[in-house]
Tab-separated table of C-alpha atoms and ligand atoms in Angstrom:
chain	number	residue	atom	x	y	z
C	1	MET	CA	-14.229	-2.798	-15.847
C	2	SER	CA	-14.825	0.645	-17.252
C	3	ASN	CA	-11.315	1.735	-18.194
C	4	GLN	CA	-9.648	-1.512	-19.247
C	5	ALA	CA	-7.769	0.081	-22.105
C	6	SER	CA	-5.825	2.349	-19.813
C	7	TYR	CA	-5.335	0.001	-16.888
C	8	ILE	CA	-2.129	0.679	-14.939
C	9	GLY	CA	-1.381	-1.471	-11.919
C	10	ARG	CA	1.666	-1.851	-9.746
C	11	PHE	CA	3.503	-3.927	-7.181
C	12	ALA	CA	5.191	-1.812	-4.536
C	13	PRO	CA	7.331	-3.928	-2.203
C	14	SER	CA	9.353	-2.447	0.636
C	15	PRO	CA	12.862	-3.864	0.136
C	16	THR	CA	13.356	-4.804	3.768
C	17	GLY	CA	14.114	-8.431	2.911
C	18	PRO	CA	13.638	-11.042	0.185
C	19	LEU	CA	10.314	-11.946	-1.387
C	20	HIS	CA	8.360	-14.250	0.951
C	21	ALA	CA	5.098	-16.155	0.626
C	22	GLY	CA	3.044	-13.156	1.811
C	23	SER	CA	4.557	-10.618	-0.564
C	24	LEU	CA	4.298	-13.098	-3.435
C	25	VAL	CA	0.514	-13.247	-2.920
C	26	ALA	CA	0.253	-9.442	-3.261
C	27	ALA	CA	2.595	-9.483	-6.256
C	28	MET	CA	0.615	-12.253	-7.933
C	29	ALA	CA	-2.780	-10.640	-7.374
C	30	SER	CA	-1.649	-7.287	-8.784
C	31	TYR	CA	0.096	-8.982	-11.715
C	32	LEU	CA	-2.898	-11.160	-12.606
C	33	ASP	CA	-5.318	-8.270	-12.348
C	34	ALA	CA	-3.147	-6.234	-14.729
C	35	LYS	CA	-2.861	-9.147	-17.171
C	36	ALA	CA	-6.571	-10.000	-17.009
C	37	ASN	CA	-7.320	-6.361	-17.859
C	38	HIS	CA	-4.684	-6.109	-20.611
C	39	GLY	CA	-2.947	-3.471	-18.549
C	40	ARG	CA	0.542	-2.447	-17.604
C	41	TRP	CA	2.184	-3.690	-14.398
C	42	LEU	CA	4.692	-1.321	-12.829
C	43	LEU	CA	7.206	-2.029	-10.121
C	44	ARG	CA	8.050	0.453	-7.403
C	45	MET	CA	10.565	-0.098	-4.637
C	46	GLU	CA	9.195	1.523	-1.498
C	47	ASP	CA	12.533	2.314	0.069
C	48	VAL	CA	11.507	5.727	1.377
C	49	ASP	CA	12.269	4.464	4.888
C	50	GLU	CA	15.958	4.090	4.224
C	51	ALA	CA	16.622	2.927	7.777
C	52	ARG	CA	14.578	-0.238	7.151
C	53	THR	CA	15.921	-0.933	3.675
C	54	ALA	CA	18.084	-4.065	3.591
C	55	ALA	CA	21.174	-4.142	1.402
C	56	GLY	CA	20.588	-6.288	-1.669
C	57	ALA	CA	16.865	-6.818	-0.996
C	58	ALA	CA	15.654	-4.833	-4.018
C	59	GLU	CA	17.969	-6.747	-6.338
C	60	SER	CA	16.892	-10.058	-4.845
C	61	ILE	CA	13.176	-9.221	-5.244
C	62	LEU	CA	13.732	-8.253	-8.889
C	63	ALA	CA	15.728	-11.414	-9.574
C	64	ASP	CA	13.033	-13.589	-7.968
C	65	LEU	CA	10.212	-11.933	-9.926
C	66	ASP	CA	12.169	-12.600	-13.076
C	67	VAL	CA	12.562	-16.314	-12.278
C	68	LEU	CA	8.863	-16.461	-11.379
C	69	GLY	CA	8.031	-15.148	-14.854
C	70	MET	CA	6.577	-11.870	-13.568
C	71	HIS	CA	7.876	-9.248	-15.951
C	72	TRP	CA	7.218	-5.624	-15.171
C	73	ASP	CA	6.637	-2.797	-17.608
C	74	GLY	CA	8.955	0.201	-17.822
C	75	GLU	CA	11.704	1.191	-15.436
C	76	VAL	CA	11.666	0.212	-11.772
C	77	VAL	CA	10.989	3.289	-9.652
C	78	PHE	CA	12.794	3.828	-6.334
C	79	GLN	CA	11.103	6.067	-3.775
C	80	SER	CA	14.433	7.088	-2.252
C	81	ARG	CA	15.181	8.972	-5.501
C	82	ARG	CA	11.878	10.829	-5.553
C	83	THR	CA	11.947	12.908	-2.395
C	84	ALA	CA	11.674	16.171	-4.381
C	85	LEU	CA	8.202	15.056	-5.524
C	86	TYR	CA	7.104	14.369	-1.944
C	87	GLU	CA	8.427	17.739	-0.826
C	88	ALA	CA	6.492	19.516	-3.601
C	89	ALA	CA	3.261	17.730	-2.679
C	90	PHE	CA	3.797	18.528	0.972
C	91	ASP	CA	4.237	22.215	0.086
C	92	ARG	CA	0.959	22.147	-1.827
C	93	LEU	CA	-0.875	21.089	1.314
C	94	GLY	CA	-0.091	24.459	2.886
C	95	ARG	CA	-1.744	25.015	6.235
C	96	LEU	CA	-3.445	21.623	6.212
C	97	ALA	CA	-0.069	20.284	7.342
C	98	TYR	CA	1.259	21.334	10.710
C	99	PRO	CA	4.282	20.670	12.924
C	100	CYS	CA	3.851	18.289	15.844
C	101	GLY	CA	6.124	18.111	18.860
C	102	CYS	CA	4.630	15.015	20.517
C	103	THR	CA	6.767	11.990	21.173
C	104	ARG	CA	5.378	8.529	20.494
C	105	ARG	CA	5.265	7.934	24.253
C	106	GLU	CA	3.195	11.076	24.846
C	107	ILE	CA	0.659	10.016	22.212
C	108	VAL	CA	0.385	6.481	23.611
C	109	ASP	CA	0.066	7.827	27.152
C	110	SER	CA	-2.747	10.178	26.138
C	111	ARG	CA	-4.797	7.054	25.286
C	112	ILE	CA	-7.822	9.117	24.397
C	113	CYS	CA	-8.765	6.659	21.695
C	114	VAL	CA	-7.185	3.537	20.285
C	115	ALA	CA	-7.421	2.796	16.568
C	116	ALA	CA	-8.452	-0.581	15.147
C	117	ASP	CA	-4.800	-1.543	14.653
C	118	GLY	CA	-4.006	-0.842	18.295
C	119	ALA	CA	-2.238	2.465	17.627
C	120	ALA	CA	-3.324	5.501	19.591
C	121	VAL	CA	-5.521	7.965	17.699
C	122	TYR	CA	-3.650	11.273	17.592
C	123	PRO	CA	-5.341	13.469	20.209
C	124	GLY	CA	-4.692	16.729	18.340
C	125	THR	CA	-2.310	18.194	20.907
C	126	CYS	CA	-0.363	20.354	18.419
C	127	ARG	CA	-3.277	21.195	16.108
C	128	THR	CA	-3.527	24.780	17.198
C	129	GLY	CA	0.210	25.356	17.490
C	130	LEU	CA	3.242	23.796	19.100
C	131	PRO	CA	3.150	23.923	22.900
C	132	VAL	CA	5.663	26.468	24.222
C	133	GLY	CA	9.172	25.092	24.386
C	134	LYS	CA	8.468	22.070	22.190
C	135	PRO	CA	10.378	21.722	18.933
C	136	ALA	CA	8.705	20.357	15.792
C	137	ARG	CA	9.384	16.654	15.402
C	138	ALA	CA	6.985	15.454	12.731
C	139	TYR	CA	4.460	17.068	10.369
C	140	ARG	CA	0.854	15.931	10.382
C	141	LEU	CA	-2.116	16.369	8.076
C	142	ARG	CA	-5.231	17.856	9.604
C	143	VAL	CA	-8.201	15.517	9.071
C	144	PRO	CA	-11.727	16.921	8.836
C	145	ASP	CA	-13.535	17.756	12.029
C	146	PRO	CA	-16.714	15.780	12.733
C	147	GLY	CA	-19.511	17.296	10.666
C	148	HIS	CA	-17.300	18.144	7.662
C	149	VAL	CA	-18.207	16.625	4.248
C	150	ASP	CA	-15.068	14.512	4.113
C	151	GLU	CA	-15.241	13.235	7.684
C	152	LEU	CA	-16.336	9.775	6.552
C	153	ILE	CA	-14.315	8.271	3.732
C	154	ILE	CA	-16.278	5.628	1.853
C	155	PHE	CA	-14.992	3.473	-0.995
C	156	ASP	CA	-15.925	0.253	-2.745
C	157	ASP	CA	-13.180	-2.297	-2.487
C	158	ARG	CA	-13.297	-4.703	-5.422
C	159	TRP	CA	-12.732	-7.698	-3.135
C	160	LEU	CA	-14.258	-6.629	0.162
C	161	GLY	CA	-17.129	-4.419	-0.924
C	162	ARG	CA	-18.052	-1.174	0.766
C	163	VAL	CA	-15.540	0.085	3.306
C	164	GLN	CA	-15.735	3.214	5.392
C	165	GLN	CA	-13.547	4.970	7.891
C	166	HIS	CA	-14.128	7.996	10.045
C	167	LEU	CA	-10.752	9.682	9.968
C	168	ALA	CA	-11.112	11.946	13.003
C	169	ILE	CA	-12.416	9.158	15.228
C	170	GLU	CA	-10.450	6.209	13.924
C	171	VAL	CA	-7.108	7.728	12.920
C	172	GLY	CA	-6.702	11.385	13.852
C	173	ASP	CA	-4.321	13.805	12.150
C	174	PHE	CA	-1.709	11.591	10.562
C	175	VAL	CA	1.999	11.902	9.887
C	176	LEU	CA	3.292	13.146	6.528
C	177	LYS	CA	6.887	13.697	7.511
C	178	ARG	CA	8.331	11.616	10.286
C	179	ALA	CA	10.394	12.613	13.293
C	180	ASP	CA	13.421	10.864	11.741
C	181	GLY	CA	13.113	13.127	8.685
C	182	PHE	CA	11.797	10.488	6.259
C	183	TRP	CA	8.614	11.079	4.279
C	184	ALA	CA	5.753	8.951	5.543
C	185	TYR	CA	4.464	6.003	3.524
C	186	GLN	CA	0.995	7.604	3.174
C	187	LEU	CA	2.313	10.670	1.380
C	188	ALA	CA	4.847	8.840	-0.790
C	189	VAL	CA	2.357	6.209	-1.958
C	190	VAL	CA	-0.267	8.786	-2.926
C	191	VAL	CA	2.220	10.941	-4.826
C	192	ASP	CA	3.726	7.946	-6.617
C	193	ASP	CA	0.470	6.234	-7.549
C	194	ALA	CA	-0.704	9.501	-9.127
C	195	ASP	CA	2.613	10.325	-10.761
C	196	GLN	CA	2.817	6.847	-12.305
C	197	GLY	CA	-0.784	7.064	-13.509
C	198	VAL	CA	-1.838	4.017	-11.470
C	199	THR	CA	-5.521	3.298	-12.059
C	200	HIS	CA	-5.833	0.078	-10.032
C	201	VAL	CA	-4.216	-0.669	-6.694
C	202	VAL	CA	-4.189	-4.356	-5.761
C	203	ARG	CA	-2.446	-5.167	-2.477
C	204	GLY	CA	-2.764	-7.000	0.845
C	205	ALA	CA	-5.590	-6.308	3.261
C	206	ASP	CA	-3.036	-5.259	5.871
C	207	LEU	CA	-3.108	-1.921	4.019
C	208	LEU	CA	-6.885	-1.607	4.024
C	209	ASP	CA	-6.719	0.633	7.053
C	210	SER	CA	-4.444	3.081	5.158
C	211	THR	CA	-6.734	3.491	2.166
C	212	ALA	CA	-9.071	6.119	3.628
C	213	ARG	CA	-6.056	8.258	4.543
C	214	GLN	CA	-4.758	7.900	1.020
C	215	ILE	CA	-8.102	8.852	-0.525
C	216	TYR	CA	-8.331	11.881	1.733
C	217	LEU	CA	-4.809	12.942	0.743
C	218	GLN	CA	-5.647	12.449	-2.955
C	219	ARG	CA	-8.594	14.786	-2.515
C	220	GLN	CA	-6.511	17.447	-0.812
C	221	LEU	CA	-3.889	17.234	-3.568
C	222	LYS	CA	-6.571	17.121	-6.308
C	223	LEU	CA	-5.388	13.734	-7.549
C	224	ALA	CA	-7.534	10.959	-9.010
C	225	THR	CA	-8.495	8.043	-6.756
C	226	PRO	CA	-7.639	4.635	-8.218
C	227	TYR	CA	-9.798	1.525	-7.848
C	228	TYR	CA	-8.756	-0.556	-4.840
C	229	LEU	CA	-8.706	-4.295	-4.285
C	230	HIS	CA	-7.325	-5.763	-1.061
C	231	VAL	CA	-6.557	-9.481	-1.023
C	232	PRO	CA	-6.424	-11.546	2.179
C	233	VAL	CA	-3.022	-11.767	3.814
C	234	ILE	CA	-1.247	-14.897	4.976
C	235	THR	CA	-0.971	-15.022	8.737
C	236	ASN	CA	1.262	-17.056	11.024
C	237	ALA	CA	0.029	-19.359	13.787
C	238	ASP	CA	-0.522	-16.334	16.061
C	239	GLY	CA	-2.754	-14.654	13.496
C	240	GLU	CA	-0.115	-12.033	12.643
C	241	LYS	CA	0.501	-11.011	9.048
C	242	LEU	CA	3.442	-12.931	7.631
C	243	SER	CA	6.148	-10.333	7.253
C	244	LYS	CA	9.867	-9.936	7.123
C	245	GLN	CA	9.652	-8.459	10.634
C	246	ASN	CA	8.268	-11.659	12.125
C	247	GLY	CA	10.708	-13.864	10.327
C	248	ALA	CA	8.817	-14.925	7.190
C	249	GLN	CA	10.960	-17.303	5.176
C	250	ALA	CA	12.131	-16.227	1.734
C	251	ILE	CA	10.441	-18.231	-0.987
C	252	ASP	CA	12.471	-21.132	-2.336
C	253	ILE	CA	13.315	-19.739	-5.743
C	254	LYS	CA	14.788	-23.073	-6.816
C	255	GLN	CA	11.185	-24.315	-6.955
C	256	PRO	CA	9.383	-21.409	-8.622
C	257	LEU	CA	6.380	-23.426	-9.718
C	258	HIS	CA	5.812	-24.671	-6.196
C	259	ALA	CA	5.890	-21.089	-4.824
C	260	LEU	CA	3.504	-19.914	-7.557
C	261	SER	CA	1.068	-22.787	-7.000
C	262	LYS	CA	0.945	-22.146	-3.267
C	263	ALA	CA	0.228	-18.427	-3.764
C	264	ALA	CA	-2.449	-19.218	-6.368
C	265	TRP	CA	-4.068	-21.717	-4.008
C	266	PHE	CA	-4.133	-19.097	-1.275
C	267	LEU	CA	-5.901	-16.674	-3.627
C	268	GLY	CA	-8.513	-19.332	-4.385
C	269	LEU	CA	-7.430	-19.827	-7.992
C	270	ASP	CA	-8.261	-23.152	-9.528
C	271	ILE	CA	-5.433	-23.947	-11.917
C	272	GLY	CA	-4.897	-27.695	-11.870
C	273	GLN	CA	-1.601	-29.334	-12.788
C	274	VAL	CA	0.972	-27.304	-14.691
C	275	ASP	CA	4.494	-28.311	-15.505
C	276	SER	CA	6.214	-24.992	-16.212
C	277	VAL	CA	6.244	-21.363	-15.132
C	278	ALA	CA	5.384	-20.365	-18.699
C	279	ALA	CA	2.292	-22.587	-18.661
C	280	PHE	CA	1.232	-21.333	-15.232
C	281	TRP	CA	0.541	-17.675	-16.112
C	282	PRO	CA	-2.094	-17.960	-18.877
C	283	LEU	CA	-4.056	-20.448	-16.736
C	284	ALA	CA	-3.724	-18.304	-13.638
C	285	THR	CA	-4.852	-15.218	-15.563
C	286	THR	CA	-7.987	-16.998	-16.755
C	287	ALA	CA	-8.659	-18.301	-13.244
C	288	TRP	CA	-8.297	-14.765	-11.836
C	289	ALA	CA	-10.687	-13.379	-14.451
C	290	ASN	CA	-13.211	-16.123	-13.588
C	291	LEU	CA	-12.887	-15.355	-9.906
C	292	GLU	CA	-13.554	-11.701	-10.617
C	293	THR	CA	-16.647	-12.607	-12.641
C	294	SER	CA	-17.991	-14.857	-9.884
C	295	ARG	CA	-17.313	-12.182	-7.270
C	296	ARG	CA	-19.385	-9.716	-9.220
C	297	ALA	CA	-22.218	-12.170	-9.867
A	301	LIG	N1	5.306	-1.065	0.440
A	301	LIG	C1	4.132	-1.647	1.009
A	301	LIG	C2	4.442	-3.022	1.541
A	301	LIG	O1	5.385	-3.649	1.104
A	301	LIG	C3	3.009	-1.781	-0.008
A	301	LIG	C4	2.400	-0.481	-0.302
A	301	LIG	C5	1.200	-0.526	-1.229
A	301	LIG	O2	1.009	-1.495	-1.965
A	301	LIG	O3	0.486	0.464	-1.230
A	301	LIG	O4	3.733	-3.487	2.415
């Protein structure tokens, strides 16, 4: 990798519940990639959506990572304490951001287009101004019209290869500030990754669909684009991503080595028998580096 010396990675869990098998896979992949590249590994609590934040979840995630032998660099950052940064970035977007008065129902009912994830593509109702009598609910970012240079966002994912998304067709103008007043994930993540100097984002493929939006936002805010790597996500029997919302079980922290071995197996890492958490990490780091080499071959 070109900029190994200055590698900065991160794990950015949303503290909506304890660490589960799915979030451990994302944590492990980002940790191993940082270690294999002699980089720093930062930890950021994505609690910008305070309504979804569960009491004690951040502390429990930190305690579990500690038992699992995953030690982060520097101070843990909490998004809920950084809203001034999001506000400043939003202000810099100027007229690219605009107020939207549509309710979720109205957007779903418009059904002009449906995005890959099943959500309705925003039909642009409030693009040219709020309809008379409608108050602003959310703020959206204008995406490029078809024909504009940035209409197609293309990037090379280190795991998945070339990925592209046509923002206007597949997403539409997207939310920066939500109707409930919270800053949207897309804005917060872009501001924080840049502010923390993150050079490499390693996370679950459930976020692949967000990456083009984030790259577009980085360009509008004149921020660097990190390298991206999206690892497969664990799904339940119905093919849904394992998440706290669909009842994913917390990992059994009394058996840390078992949890680590299962996550490593899922990532395709060949580690063999290990008898301690301390012995696990050097072997896993080598296995990750080998996997990376074979992927590039
Ligand atoms: N907070 C997000 C999650 O827990 C991860 C965001 C990211 O890695 O960009 O799913």
